Coordinates of C-alpha atoms and ligand atoms in Angstrom, one line a residue:
M1358 CA -7.2 34.3 30.1
T1359 CA -6.1 31.4 32.2
Q1360 CA -3.2 30.8 29.9
H1361 CA -2.0 34.4 30.3
V1362 CA -2.1 34.1 34.1
L1363 CA -0.2 30.9 33.7
A1364 CA 2.2 32.4 31.3
D1365 CA 3.0 35.1 33.9
E1366 CA 3.7 32.4 36.3
V1367 CA 5.9 30.7 33.9
A1368 CA 7.7 34.0 33.3
Q1369 CA 8.1 34.5 37.0
A1370 CA 9.3 31.1 37.5
E1371 CA 11.8 31.8 34.7
V1372 CA 12.9 35.0 36.5
V1373 CA 13.5 33.0 39.7
D1374 CA 15.2 30.3 37.7
R1375 CA 17.5 32.6 36.0
R1376 CA 18.8 33.7 39.3
S1377 CA 19.5 30.2 40.3
A1378 CA 22.9 28.6 39.8
D1379 CA 21.5 26.1 37.4
Q1380 CA 20.4 29.0 35.2
D1381 CA 21.1 27.6 31.8
R1382 CA 19.6 24.2 32.3
E1383 CA 16.4 25.7 33.6
R1384 CA 16.0 27.8 30.5
F1385 CA 15.5 24.7 28.5
I1386 CA 12.5 23.7 30.7
G1387 CA 8.9 24.3 29.8
R1388 CA 5.8 24.2 31.9
V1389 CA 2.5 22.6 31.2
V1390 CA -0.1 25.4 31.1
S1391 CA -3.1 23.5 29.8
C1392 CA -4.0 19.9 29.4
D1393 CA -7.2 18.2 28.1
G1394 CA -6.3 14.5 28.4
A1395 CA -5.2 14.1 24.7
F1396 CA -3.1 17.2 24.3
A1397 CA -1.0 19.5 26.4
I1398 CA 0.1 23.1 25.9
I1399 CA 3.5 23.9 27.2
H1400 CA 5.0 27.3 27.6
A1401 CA 8.8 27.5 27.3
D1402 CA 11.5 30.2 27.0
A1403 CA 12.4 30.5 23.4
V1404 CA 16.1 30.7 24.0
E1405 CA 18.5 31.3 21.1
V1406 CA 21.0 28.6 21.5
A1407 CA 23.9 28.6 19.2
S1408 CA 24.7 25.0 20.1
G1409 CA 21.3 23.9 18.9
E1410 CA 20.6 22.2 22.2
A1411 CA 17.1 23.5 22.5
D1412 CA 16.0 22.3 19.1
Y1413 CA 14.0 19.6 20.7
W1414 CA 11.1 22.1 20.8
S1415 CA 10.5 21.3 17.2
I1416 CA 7.6 19.9 15.3
G1417 CA 7.6 16.1 15.0
R1418 CA 9.8 15.6 18.1
L1419 CA 8.9 13.8 21.3
V1420 CA 9.3 15.7 24.6
S1421 CA 8.9 14.5 28.1
I1422 CA 6.7 15.9 30.9
D1423 CA 7.5 15.0 34.5
V1424 CA 4.6 13.6 36.4
E1425 CA 5.4 12.0 39.8
E1426 CA 7.6 9.0 39.1
K1427 CA 6.8 8.9 35.4
R1428 CA 7.5 10.8 32.3
I1429 CA 4.6 11.5 29.9
V1430 CA 5.7 11.5 26.3
G1431 CA 4.3 14.2 24.1
L1432 CA 4.6 14.7 20.3
V1433 CA 5.1 18.3 19.4
F1434 CA 2.8 19.2 16.5
N1435 CA 2.3 23.0 16.7
M1436 CA 4.3 25.9 18.1
N1437 CA 4.1 29.6 18.2
L1438 CA 5.2 32.6 20.2
L1439 CA 2.9 34.0 22.8
E1440 CA 3.5 37.5 21.7
A1441 CA 3.1 38.2 18.0
D1442 CA 6.7 39.4 17.6
W1443 CA 10.1 38.3 18.6
D1444 CA 11.6 40.7 21.2
K1445 CA 15.3 40.3 21.3
D1446 CA 15.6 42.1 24.7
T1447 CA 13.2 40.0 26.8
N1448 CA 12.3 36.4 27.1
N1449 CA 10.1 35.2 24.3
I1450 CA 7.7 32.6 25.5
M1451 CA 6.8 29.8 23.1
R1452 CA 3.5 28.0 23.2
I1453 CA 3.9 24.4 22.2
Q1454 CA 1.2 21.9 21.5
A1455 CA 1.9 18.3 22.1
E1456 CA -0.2 15.2 21.6
L1457 CA 0.2 12.9 24.6
V1458 CA 1.3 9.5 23.3
G1459 CA 2.1 7.5 26.4
E1460 CA 4.2 7.3 29.5
V1461 CA 7.6 6.0 30.4
S1462 CA 8.3 4.5 33.8
D1463 CA 11.4 3.1 35.4
G1464 CA 11.3 -0.6 36.0
E1465 CA 12.8 -2.2 39.1
D1466 CA 15.4 -3.7 36.9
G1467 CA 16.6 -0.2 36.1
R1468 CA 15.2 -0.2 32.6
Q1469 CA 12.6 2.1 31.2
Y1470 CA 9.3 0.9 30.0
F1471 CA 6.9 2.6 27.7
D1472 CA 3.1 2.3 27.8
R1473 CA 0.7 3.7 25.3
G1474 CA -1.8 4.4 28.0
I1475 CA -1.5 7.3 30.4
T1476 CA -2.3 6.7 34.1
T1477 CA -1.5 10.1 35.5
Y1478 CA -2.0 13.2 33.5
P1479 CA 0.3 16.2 33.7
Y1480 CA -0.7 18.8 36.2
L1481 CA -0.5 22.5 35.5
G1482 CA 3.1 23.7 35.9
A1483 CA 4.5 20.3 35.4
K1484 CA 8.0 20.4 33.9
A1485 CA 8.4 19.6 30.3
H1486 CA 11.9 19.0 28.8
K1487 CA 14.0 17.2 26.2
I1488 CA 13.3 13.5 26.3
R1489 CA 16.1 11.4 27.7
K1490 CA 17.8 9.1 25.2
T1491 CA 16.9 6.0 27.3
D1492 CA 13.2 7.1 27.3
L1493 CA 13.2 7.6 23.6
A1494 CA 14.7 4.2 23.1
A1495 CA 12.0 2.8 25.4
V1496 CA 9.3 4.4 23.4
H1497 CA 10.5 2.8 20.3
H1498 CA 11.6 -0.5 21.8
P1499 CA 9.4 -3.1 20.1
T1500 CA 7.3 -5.5 22.3
D1501 CA 7.1 -8.1 19.6
D1502 CA 10.0 -10.3 18.7
D1503 CA 9.3 -10.1 14.9
A1504 CA 10.2 -6.5 14.8
V1505 CA 12.5 -5.4 11.9
K1506 CA 14.5 -2.3 11.5
I1507 CA 13.5 -0.1 8.6
G1508 CA 15.4 3.1 9.4
R1509 CA 16.3 5.5 12.1
L1510 CA 14.3 8.2 14.0
S1511 CA 14.6 11.6 12.5
Q1512 CA 14.7 12.9 16.0
D1513 CA 17.7 10.9 17.0
A1514 CA 19.6 8.9 14.4
G1515 CA 21.0 6.8 17.3
I1516 CA 17.7 5.1 17.7
A1517 CA 16.4 2.5 15.2
A1518 CA 12.9 2.7 13.8
V1519 CA 11.3 -0.7 13.8
V1520 CA 8.0 -2.3 12.7
C1521 CA 6.5 -5.5 13.8
V1522 CA 6.0 -7.7 10.8
E1523 CA 3.0 -9.7 11.9
K1524 CA 1.0 -6.5 12.8
L1525 CA 2.2 -4.8 9.6
L1526 CA 0.9 -7.6 7.4
S1527 CA -2.2 -8.8 9.3
R1528 CA -3.7 -5.4 9.6
H1529 CA -2.7 -4.3 6.1
F1530 CA -0.5 -1.3 5.4
A1531 CA -0.3 1.7 3.1
V1532 CA 2.6 3.8 1.7
V1533 CA 1.5 7.2 0.5
G1534 CA 3.5 10.2 -0.8
T1535 CA 4.1 12.3 -3.8
T1536 CA 6.1 11.0 -6.8
G1537 CA 9.8 10.7 -6.1
V1538 CA 9.7 10.8 -2.3
G1539 CA 10.8 7.1 -2.1
K1540 CA 7.6 5.0 -1.9
S1541 CA 8.7 2.3 -4.2
S1542 CA 12.1 2.1 -2.4
T1543 CA 10.2 1.9 0.9
V1544 CA 8.2 -1.0 -0.4
A1545 CA 11.4 -2.7 -1.5
L1546 CA 12.9 -2.2 1.9
L1547 CA 9.8 -3.3 3.8
L1548 CA 9.5 -6.5 1.7
R1549 CA 13.1 -7.4 2.1
Q1550 CA 12.7 -7.2 5.8
V1551 CA 9.3 -8.9 5.9
I1552 CA 10.4 -12.0 3.9
A1553 CA 13.5 -12.3 6.0
V1554 CA 11.2 -12.9 9.0
K1555 CA 8.5 -14.8 7.1
P1556 CA 10.3 -16.7 4.3
D1557 CA 7.1 -18.6 3.4
L1558 CA 5.0 -15.6 2.8
R1559 CA 4.0 -15.3 -0.8
V1560 CA 4.0 -11.8 -2.3
L1561 CA 2.2 -10.9 -5.4
M1562 CA 3.3 -7.5 -6.6
F1563 CA 1.3 -5.6 -9.2
D1564 CA 4.0 -3.6 -10.8
P1565 CA 2.6 -0.9 -13.1
H1566 CA 6.0 0.6 -14.0
N1567 CA 7.9 -2.7 -14.3
E1568 CA 10.4 -1.3 -11.8
Y1569 CA 10.6 -4.1 -9.2
S1570 CA 12.3 -6.9 -11.1
N1571 CA 15.6 -5.2 -10.7
A1572 CA 15.2 -4.6 -7.1
F1573 CA 14.3 -8.2 -6.3
S1574 CA 16.4 -10.1 -8.8
D1575 CA 17.6 -12.5 -6.2
C1576 CA 14.3 -13.4 -4.5
S1577 CA 11.5 -13.0 -7.1
V1578 CA 10.3 -14.2 -10.4
T1579 CA 8.8 -11.9 -13.0
I1580 CA 5.7 -12.6 -15.0
D1581 CA 4.6 -10.5 -18.0
T1582 CA 2.0 -11.1 -20.6
H1583 CA 4.3 -13.4 -22.4
T1584 CA 4.8 -15.7 -19.5
L1585 CA 1.5 -15.3 -17.7
D1586 CA -0.9 -18.1 -18.1
L1587 CA -4.3 -17.1 -17.0
P1588 CA -6.9 -19.1 -18.9
F1589 CA -10.1 -17.3 -20.0
W1590 CA -12.3 -19.7 -18.1
L1591 CA -10.9 -18.5 -14.8
F1592 CA -12.4 -15.1 -15.5
Q1593 CA -15.8 -14.5 -14.0
H1594 CA -18.5 -13.1 -16.2
E1595 CA -18.0 -9.5 -15.4
E1596 CA -14.2 -9.8 -15.7
F1597 CA -14.5 -11.5 -19.0
A1598 CA -17.0 -9.0 -20.2
E1599 CA -14.5 -6.2 -19.4
V1600 CA -12.0 -7.9 -21.6
V1601 CA -14.5 -8.6 -24.4
F1602 CA -15.7 -5.0 -24.5
R1603 CA -12.2 -3.7 -24.0
G1604 CA -13.3 -1.0 -21.5
R1605 CA -15.7 0.4 -24.1
P1606 CA -19.4 0.9 -23.3
R1607 CA -21.0 -2.5 -23.0
V1608 CA -24.1 -3.8 -24.8
E1609 CA -26.0 -5.4 -22.1
E1610 CA -27.8 -7.8 -24.3
E1611 CA -24.5 -9.2 -25.5
V1612 CA -23.2 -9.4 -22.0
G1613 CA -26.3 -11.3 -20.9
A1614 CA -26.1 -13.7 -23.8
L1615 CA -22.4 -14.2 -23.1
G1616 CA -23.1 -15.1 -19.5
D1617 CA -25.9 -17.5 -20.4
L1618 CA -23.9 -19.3 -23.1
I1619 CA -20.8 -19.6 -21.0
A1620 CA -22.8 -21.2 -18.2
I1621 CA -24.0 -23.8 -20.8
A1622 CA -20.5 -24.3 -22.1
K1623 CA -19.3 -24.9 -18.6
T1624 CA -22.1 -27.3 -17.9
N1625 CA -21.3 -29.2 -21.0
Y1626 CA -17.7 -29.5 -20.1
A1627 CA -18.5 -30.6 -16.5
N1628 CA -20.8 -33.2 -18.0
K1629 CA -18.2 -34.5 -20.4
R1630 CA -15.6 -34.7 -17.7
A1631 CA -17.9 -36.5 -15.3
Q1632 CA -18.9 -39.0 -18.0
N1633 CA -15.3 -39.6 -18.9
N1634 CA -14.6 -40.3 -15.3
G1635 CA -17.7 -42.4 -15.1
I1636 CA -18.7 -40.9 -11.8
V1637 CA -22.0 -39.2 -12.5
K1638 CA -25.0 -41.0 -13.7
R1639 CA -27.4 -38.0 -13.9
V1640 CA -26.5 -35.5 -16.6
L1641 CA -26.1 -32.0 -15.3
D1642 CA -28.7 -29.6 -16.8
S1643 CA -29.2 -25.9 -16.7
N1644 CA -30.4 -26.2 -13.2
S1645 CA -27.1 -27.6 -12.0
G1646 CA -26.2 -24.4 -10.3
I1647 CA -23.2 -23.9 -12.7
T1648 CA -23.0 -20.2 -13.7
A1649 CA -20.6 -18.2 -15.8
D1650 CA -18.8 -17.4 -12.6
S1651 CA -18.1 -21.0 -11.7
P1652 CA -14.5 -21.9 -11.7
I1653 CA -15.0 -24.7 -14.3
P1654 CA -13.2 -24.8 -17.6
Y1655 CA -15.0 -24.7 -21.0
R1656 CA -14.0 -24.8 -24.6
M1657 CA -13.9 -21.7 -26.6
S1658 CA -15.0 -23.7 -29.6
D1659 CA -18.0 -24.8 -27.6
L1660 CA -18.9 -21.2 -26.9
F1661 CA -18.7 -20.3 -30.6
A1662 CA -20.8 -23.3 -31.5
L1663 CA -23.4 -22.3 -29.0
I1664 CA -23.5 -18.8 -30.4
E1665 CA -23.9 -20.2 -33.9
E1666 CA -26.6 -22.4 -32.8
E1667 CA -28.5 -19.5 -31.2
I1668 CA -28.1 -17.5 -34.4
G1669 CA -29.6 -20.4 -36.4
Q1670 CA -32.7 -20.6 -34.1
L1671 CA -35.8 -19.5 -35.7
E1672 CA -37.2 -17.9 -32.6
G1673 CA -34.0 -17.5 -30.6
R1674 CA -33.7 -15.9 -27.2
Y1675 CA -31.4 -13.2 -28.4
D1676 CA -31.2 -10.7 -31.2
R1677 CA -29.2 -12.2 -34.0
I1678 CA -27.4 -9.0 -34.7
K1679 CA -26.3 -8.8 -31.2
L1680 CA -25.1 -12.4 -31.3
R1681 CA -23.1 -11.8 -34.4
S1682 CA -21.6 -8.7 -32.9
L1683 CA -20.7 -10.7 -29.8
K1684 CA -19.1 -13.4 -31.9
N1685 CA -17.0 -10.9 -33.8
R1686 CA -15.8 -9.4 -30.6
L1687 CA -14.8 -12.8 -29.3
D1688 CA -13.2 -13.7 -32.6
A1689 CA -11.1 -10.6 -32.5
L1690 CA -10.2 -11.2 -28.9
V1691 CA -9.1 -14.8 -29.3
N1692 CA -6.9 -13.9 -32.3
D1693 CA -5.4 -10.8 -30.7
P1694 CA -1.7 -11.5 -29.8
R1695 CA -2.0 -9.3 -26.7
Y1696 CA -4.5 -11.7 -25.2
R1697 CA -2.5 -14.8 -25.9
F1698 CA -2.0 -15.3 -22.2
M1699 CA -5.7 -16.1 -21.8
F1700 CA -6.1 -18.4 -24.8
A1701 CA -2.7 -19.9 -25.3
A1702 CA -3.3 -23.3 -23.7
R1703 CA -3.8 -25.7 -26.6
T1704 CA -5.8 -28.2 -24.7
I1705 CA -8.5 -26.9 -22.4
E1706 CA -8.1 -28.7 -19.2
D1707 CA -8.4 -27.8 -15.6
N1708 CA -4.9 -26.4 -15.1
L1709 CA -5.8 -24.3 -12.0
F1710 CA -3.0 -26.1 -10.2
D1711 CA -0.4 -24.9 -12.7
V1712 CA -1.8 -21.4 -12.7
V1713 CA -1.7 -21.1 -8.9
S1714 CA 1.7 -22.7 -8.6
Q1715 CA 3.1 -20.3 -11.2
V1716 CA 1.6 -17.1 -9.7
F1717 CA 1.8 -17.9 -6.1
R1718 CA 5.1 -19.8 -6.2
F1719 CA 4.5 -23.3 -5.1
P1720 CA 7.1 -24.4 -4.2
H1721 CA 8.7 -21.0 -3.8
D1722 CA 12.4 -22.1 -4.2
N1723 CA 13.5 -19.2 -2.1
R1724 CA 11.8 -16.8 -4.5
P1725 CA 8.6 -16.0 -2.7
I1726 CA 7.9 -12.7 -4.6
T1727 CA 6.1 -12.7 -7.9
I1728 CA 6.3 -9.5 -9.9
L1729 CA 3.6 -9.1 -12.4
Q1730 CA 4.7 -6.5 -14.9
L1731 CA 1.7 -4.5 -16.0
A1732 CA 3.3 -1.6 -17.9
G1733 CA 2.0 -1.7 -21.4
M1734 CA -0.9 -4.0 -20.7
P1735 CA -4.2 -2.6 -21.9
T1736 CA -6.1 -1.2 -18.9
E1737 CA -9.1 -3.5 -19.3
V1738 CA -6.7 -6.4 -19.1
V1739 CA -5.0 -5.0 -16.0
N1740 CA -8.3 -4.5 -14.3
S1741 CA -9.4 -8.0 -15.0
V1742 CA -6.1 -9.7 -14.3
V1743 CA -5.8 -7.9 -11.0
S1744 CA -9.4 -8.9 -10.1
V1745 CA -8.9 -12.6 -11.0
L1746 CA -5.6 -12.8 -9.2
C1747 CA -6.9 -11.0 -6.1
R1748 CA -9.8 -13.4 -6.0
I1749 CA -7.6 -16.5 -6.3
G1750 CA -5.1 -15.1 -3.7
F1751 CA -7.9 -14.6 -1.2
D1752 CA -9.4 -18.1 -1.9
L1753 CA -6.0 -19.7 -1.6
A1754 CA -5.5 -18.2 1.8
L1755 CA -9.1 -19.0 2.8
W1756 CA -9.0 -22.7 1.8
G1757 CA -5.4 -23.1 2.8
D1758 CA -6.5 -22.7 6.4
G1759 CA -3.5 -20.6 7.3
A1760 CA -1.0 -22.7 5.3
C1761 CA -0.7 -20.2 2.5
E1762 CA -0.2 -16.6 3.6
V1763 CA -0.3 -14.2 0.7
L1764 CA 0.5 -10.5 0.5
M1765 CA -1.0 -8.6 -2.4
L1766 CA 1.0 -5.4 -3.1
C1767 CA -0.9 -2.8 -5.2
E1768 CA 1.2 0.0 -6.5
E1769 CA -0.9 2.9 -7.8
A1770 CA -3.7 1.5 -5.9
H1771 CA -5.9 4.4 -6.7
R1772 CA -6.2 3.0 -10.2
Y1773 CA -7.9 -0.2 -9.0
V1774 CA -9.9 1.1 -6.2
P1775 CA -10.6 4.8 -7.0
G1776 CA -12.7 6.9 -4.6
E1777 CA -15.3 7.5 -7.3
V1778 CA -17.2 4.3 -7.6
E1779 CA -18.3 4.9 -11.2
T1780 CA -14.7 5.1 -12.5
G1781 CA -13.4 1.8 -11.1
F1782 CA -13.9 -1.7 -12.3
A1783 CA -16.4 -3.2 -9.9
P1784 CA -15.0 -6.7 -9.7
T1785 CA -11.4 -5.4 -8.9
R1786 CA -12.8 -3.2 -6.3
Q1787 CA -14.8 -6.1 -4.8
A1788 CA -11.8 -8.4 -4.8
I1789 CA -9.5 -5.9 -3.1
A1790 CA -12.2 -4.8 -0.6
R1791 CA -12.8 -8.4 0.3
I1792 CA -9.1 -8.8 1.2
A1793 CA -9.1 -5.5 3.1
K1794 CA -12.2 -6.4 5.1
E1795 CA -11.7 -10.1 5.7
G1796 CA -8.3 -11.1 4.5
R1797 CA -6.5 -11.0 7.8
K1798 CA -8.6 -13.8 9.2
F1799 CA -7.2 -16.1 6.6
G1800 CA -3.8 -14.8 6.0
C1801 CA -4.4 -12.7 2.9
Y1802 CA -2.8 -9.3 3.3
L1803 CA -2.9 -6.1 1.4
G1804 CA -0.2 -3.4 0.9
V1805 CA -1.4 -0.3 -1.0
V1806 CA 0.9 2.3 -2.4
T1807 CA -0.4 5.5 -3.9
Q1808 CA 0.7 9.1 -4.6
R1809 CA -3.0 10.1 -4.5
P1810 CA -4.6 9.0 -1.3
G1811 CA -7.4 11.5 -2.0
E1812 CA -8.3 9.4 -5.1
L1813 CA -8.2 6.1 -3.3
D1814 CA -11.3 4.5 -2.0
A1815 CA -11.5 5.7 1.6
T1816 CA -12.8 2.5 3.0
I1817 CA -9.7 0.6 1.7
L1818 CA -7.4 3.1 3.2
S1819 CA -9.2 3.0 6.5
Q1820 CA -8.6 -0.8 6.6
C1821 CA -4.8 -0.2 6.4
S1822 CA -3.9 -0.1 10.1
T1823 CA -0.3 0.9 9.5
V1824 CA 0.4 3.9 7.3
F1825 CA 3.7 5.3 6.1
A1826 CA 2.8 8.8 5.2
M1827 CA 5.6 10.4 3.2
R1828 CA 5.6 13.9 1.8
L1829 CA 2.2 14.9 0.5
A1830 CA 1.9 18.3 -1.2
N1831 CA -1.8 18.3 -1.8
D1832 CA -4.1 19.5 1.0
R1833 CA -6.8 17.1 0.0
D1834 CA -4.5 14.2 0.2
Q1835 CA -3.3 15.3 3.6
E1836 CA -6.8 15.7 4.8
I1837 CA -7.6 12.1 3.6
I1838 CA -4.8 10.6 5.5
R1839 CA -5.8 12.6 8.5
S1840 CA -9.3 11.2 8.5
A1841 CA -8.3 7.7 7.5
I1842 CA -6.2 7.1 10.5
A1843 CA -8.3 7.0 13.6
D1844 CA -5.8 7.5 16.3
S1845 CA -3.7 10.3 14.8
S1846 CA -4.0 13.8 16.0
I1847 CA -4.7 16.5 13.4
G1848 CA -1.4 18.1 14.2
T1849 CA 0.9 15.1 13.8
I1850 CA 0.4 15.1 10.2
S1851 CA -0.1 18.8 9.5
F1852 CA 3.6 18.9 8.5
L1853 CA 3.3 16.2 5.9
S1854 CA 3.9 18.8 3.2
S1855 CA 7.4 19.6 4.4
I1856 CA 9.2 16.4 5.4
G1857 CA 12.2 15.3 3.3
N1858 CA 12.6 12.5 0.8
R1859 CA 12.9 9.0 2.3
E1860 CA 11.3 10.3 5.4
A1861 CA 7.9 9.3 6.7
I1862 CA 5.5 9.6 9.6
A1863 CA 4.7 6.0 10.5
F1864 CA 1.4 5.5 12.3
G1865 CA -0.6 2.6 13.5
E1866 CA -0.6 -1.0 14.6
A1867 CA 2.9 -2.0 13.5
V1868 CA 4.7 0.9 15.3
M1869 CA 4.9 1.6 19.0
T1870 CA 4.0 5.2 18.6
P1871 CA 3.7 7.6 15.7
M1872 CA 7.2 8.4 14.6
R1873 CA 9.1 10.4 12.1
I1874 CA 11.6 8.1 10.4
K1875 CA 14.3 8.3 7.9
F1876 CA 14.4 5.0 5.9
S1877 CA 17.5 3.0 5.7
D1878 CA 19.8 3.3 2.7
L1879 CA 19.0 0.7 0.2
P1880 CA 22.0 -0.6 -1.8
Y1881 CA 21.9 0.5 -5.4
E1882 CA 20.9 -3.0 -6.7
Y1883 CA 17.9 -3.1 -4.4
I1884 CA 16.4 0.2 -5.5
P1885 CA 13.4 -0.2 -7.8
R1886 CA 14.1 1.1 -11.3
A1887 CA 12.1 1.1 -14.5
P1888 CA 14.1 -0.3 -17.4
L1889 CA 14.0 3.0 -19.2
F1890 CA 15.8 4.6 -16.2
E1891 CA 18.5 2.0 -16.7
H1892 CA 19.1 3.3 -20.1
A1893 CA 19.3 6.8 -18.8
S1894 CA 21.8 6.0 -16.2
N1895 CA 23.9 4.0 -18.5
R1896 CA 23.8 6.6 -21.1
E1897 CA 27.1 8.0 -22.2
E1898 CA 27.7 11.7 -21.6
T1899 CA 25.9 13.6 -24.3
V1900 CA 27.9 16.2 -26.0
P1901 CA 25.9 19.4 -26.7
G1902 CA 24.9 19.6 -30.3
A1903 CA 25.6 16.0 -31.0
P1904 CA 23.2 14.3 -33.4
V1905 CA 20.5 12.2 -31.9
D1906 CA 20.5 8.6 -33.0
L1907 CA 16.8 8.3 -34.0
T1908 CA 17.1 4.9 -35.6
M1909 CA 18.5 3.5 -32.4
I1910 CA 15.7 5.1 -30.3
L1911 CA 13.0 3.8 -32.7
D1912 CA 14.5 0.3 -32.6
R1913 CA 14.3 0.5 -28.8
M1914 CA 10.7 1.7 -29.0
R1915 CA 9.7 -1.1 -31.3
A1916 CA 11.4 -3.7 -29.1
M1917 CA 9.6 -2.2 -26.1
S1918 CA 6.2 -2.3 -27.8
R1919 CA 6.7 -5.8 -28.9
N1920 CA 7.2 -6.7 -25.3
T1921 CA 4.3 -4.7 -24.0
G1922 CA 2.1 -5.0 -27.1
V1923 CA 1.2 -1.3 -27.1
L1924 CA 1.9 -0.6 -30.8
Ligands
ADP2799 N1 15.7 4.0 1.0 C1 16.4 4.5 0.0 N2 17.7 4.2 -0.2 C2 18.4 4.6 -1.3 N3 17.8 5.4 -2.2 C3 16.6 5.8 -2.1 C4 15.8 5.3 -1.0 N4 14.5 5.8 -1.1 C5 14.5 6.6 -2.2 N5 15.7 6.6 -2.8 C6 16.1 7.3 -4.1 O1 15.0 8.1 -4.5 C7 14.6 7.7 -5.8 C8 13.1 7.8 -5.9 O2 12.5 6.9 -5.1 P1 11.2 6.0 -5.5 O3 11.1 5.0 -4.4 O4 11.3 5.6 -6.9 O5 10.1 7.1 -5.3 P2 8.5 7.0 -5.6 O6 8.2 5.6 -5.7 O7 7.9 7.7 -4.4 O8 8.3 7.8 -6.8 C9 15.2 6.3 -6.0 O9 15.4 6.0 -7.4 C10 16.4 6.3 -5.2 O10 17.5 6.9 -6.0
MG2800 MG1 7.2 4.6 -7.2

């Protein structure tokens, strides 16, 4: 009702305006007809402008509302006509909904300043119009000096889109969007900019498609199962059990026995080492506090001997059949070439130093990024390896007292921390959740990338204070993003289904205000590409009907599976 009265006023104002000399200019002006503090409704004349000058009334754009000496900035998120139909003979009034994002004021130095808070709200009838370029620049002008450019505003390609690196990292970030919209390229772009500002940051990238090695050939090292050295004793009980049972249903009695015996093997090792060093008089016993989770080495041969010993006991603690079965599983595991990276070291020694230096790049030699290629690794191995490394990364930051800042980048994060608790691997979830919740205090940061935010653990996503939301087709996924980001209006992301490739709505801590951006062009050699794509792009033109060289394809397949250990 009120709106209609006001609409009439607007219409009347328009009639008067049209008579004025400044007729055309006025037609581009809207009036505030409703405001509730967070949002404003603006009515404006829907003029047909061939020059496209009035296209600022468009979803995702910022507009400006004059209030006293200031200009309130609003983000358009919904628009419709007041009347149901377009009438070509009269003025069609548009009803535009805008989220109020802050205000711009003119400083004494003649510059414009943007503030996220609003001190004076728009009054009814206040003029709304296209935002001035200088105001737009002020809105996106970073306050932090570690800001880096990642693209341009979709609204005005003349204005750079920037993010503040410290805020981006320390409050964690997420890149979400359907396959092919440019997530991986965005990650490549972000990381390049981030390490330019923070050259000592270590980045550990979990790369499930083996696509990042190409993109970072100048500043990373690649580790795959052939080069990874992650000794079995670093695995905690649950992580090791996941590998031993290869993701199949576990036999709890075997898992229990495994834990008990590993604890003994670790105690034995600790004892021996202490005796050799001559520093401990009292021999550690089973009450020493050492558990299967303690980061202490042990010998595999010791574990086998302990199992044999148990089997030989007349009245043993465990079922013999279960023990034999456990022994067989361990035997198979130790001899499986795919698990060589866990059992390769000839002499069991405490090589934690080497492991950490390899994975976390100490010294980094200007290659601070480690790419862990996961494609082809069995799932249970991926789960455990990610879990172990996330734990180590966190501890490294924690005990480093700020000297070692680490960014863990999880592509396809929904695989490690799925929304459904039963489907994920508990230790991985725990390790990642710990980083998400407490990491920033110590300098351990998380970057998550997913095409299925709806399948990602909502608490992890809610810890990501900066989100680059790229195109999302699925309603549920859009809904998730909407609820995960506290300060976004429903409207600002209701158009996530329609934005273009390499475009995103960036929200949160690291950006000045929610913005729709077009990411910068990455040079060809910096674009992530899986090795198979490489073959495709290098392929000679195929002639229709030409025979397929199956031998060559199979050779390639074999070579690939030798690398990945799939077949
Ligand atoms: N910023 C960019 N600069 C240049 N090309 C890009 C950029 N973003 C995306 N692309 C192109 O789009 C393709 C798909 O992007 P990609 O990052 O692999 O998408 P996603 O990870 O979402 O599946 C890339 O191979 C590249 O050709
Ligand atoms: Mg990708």
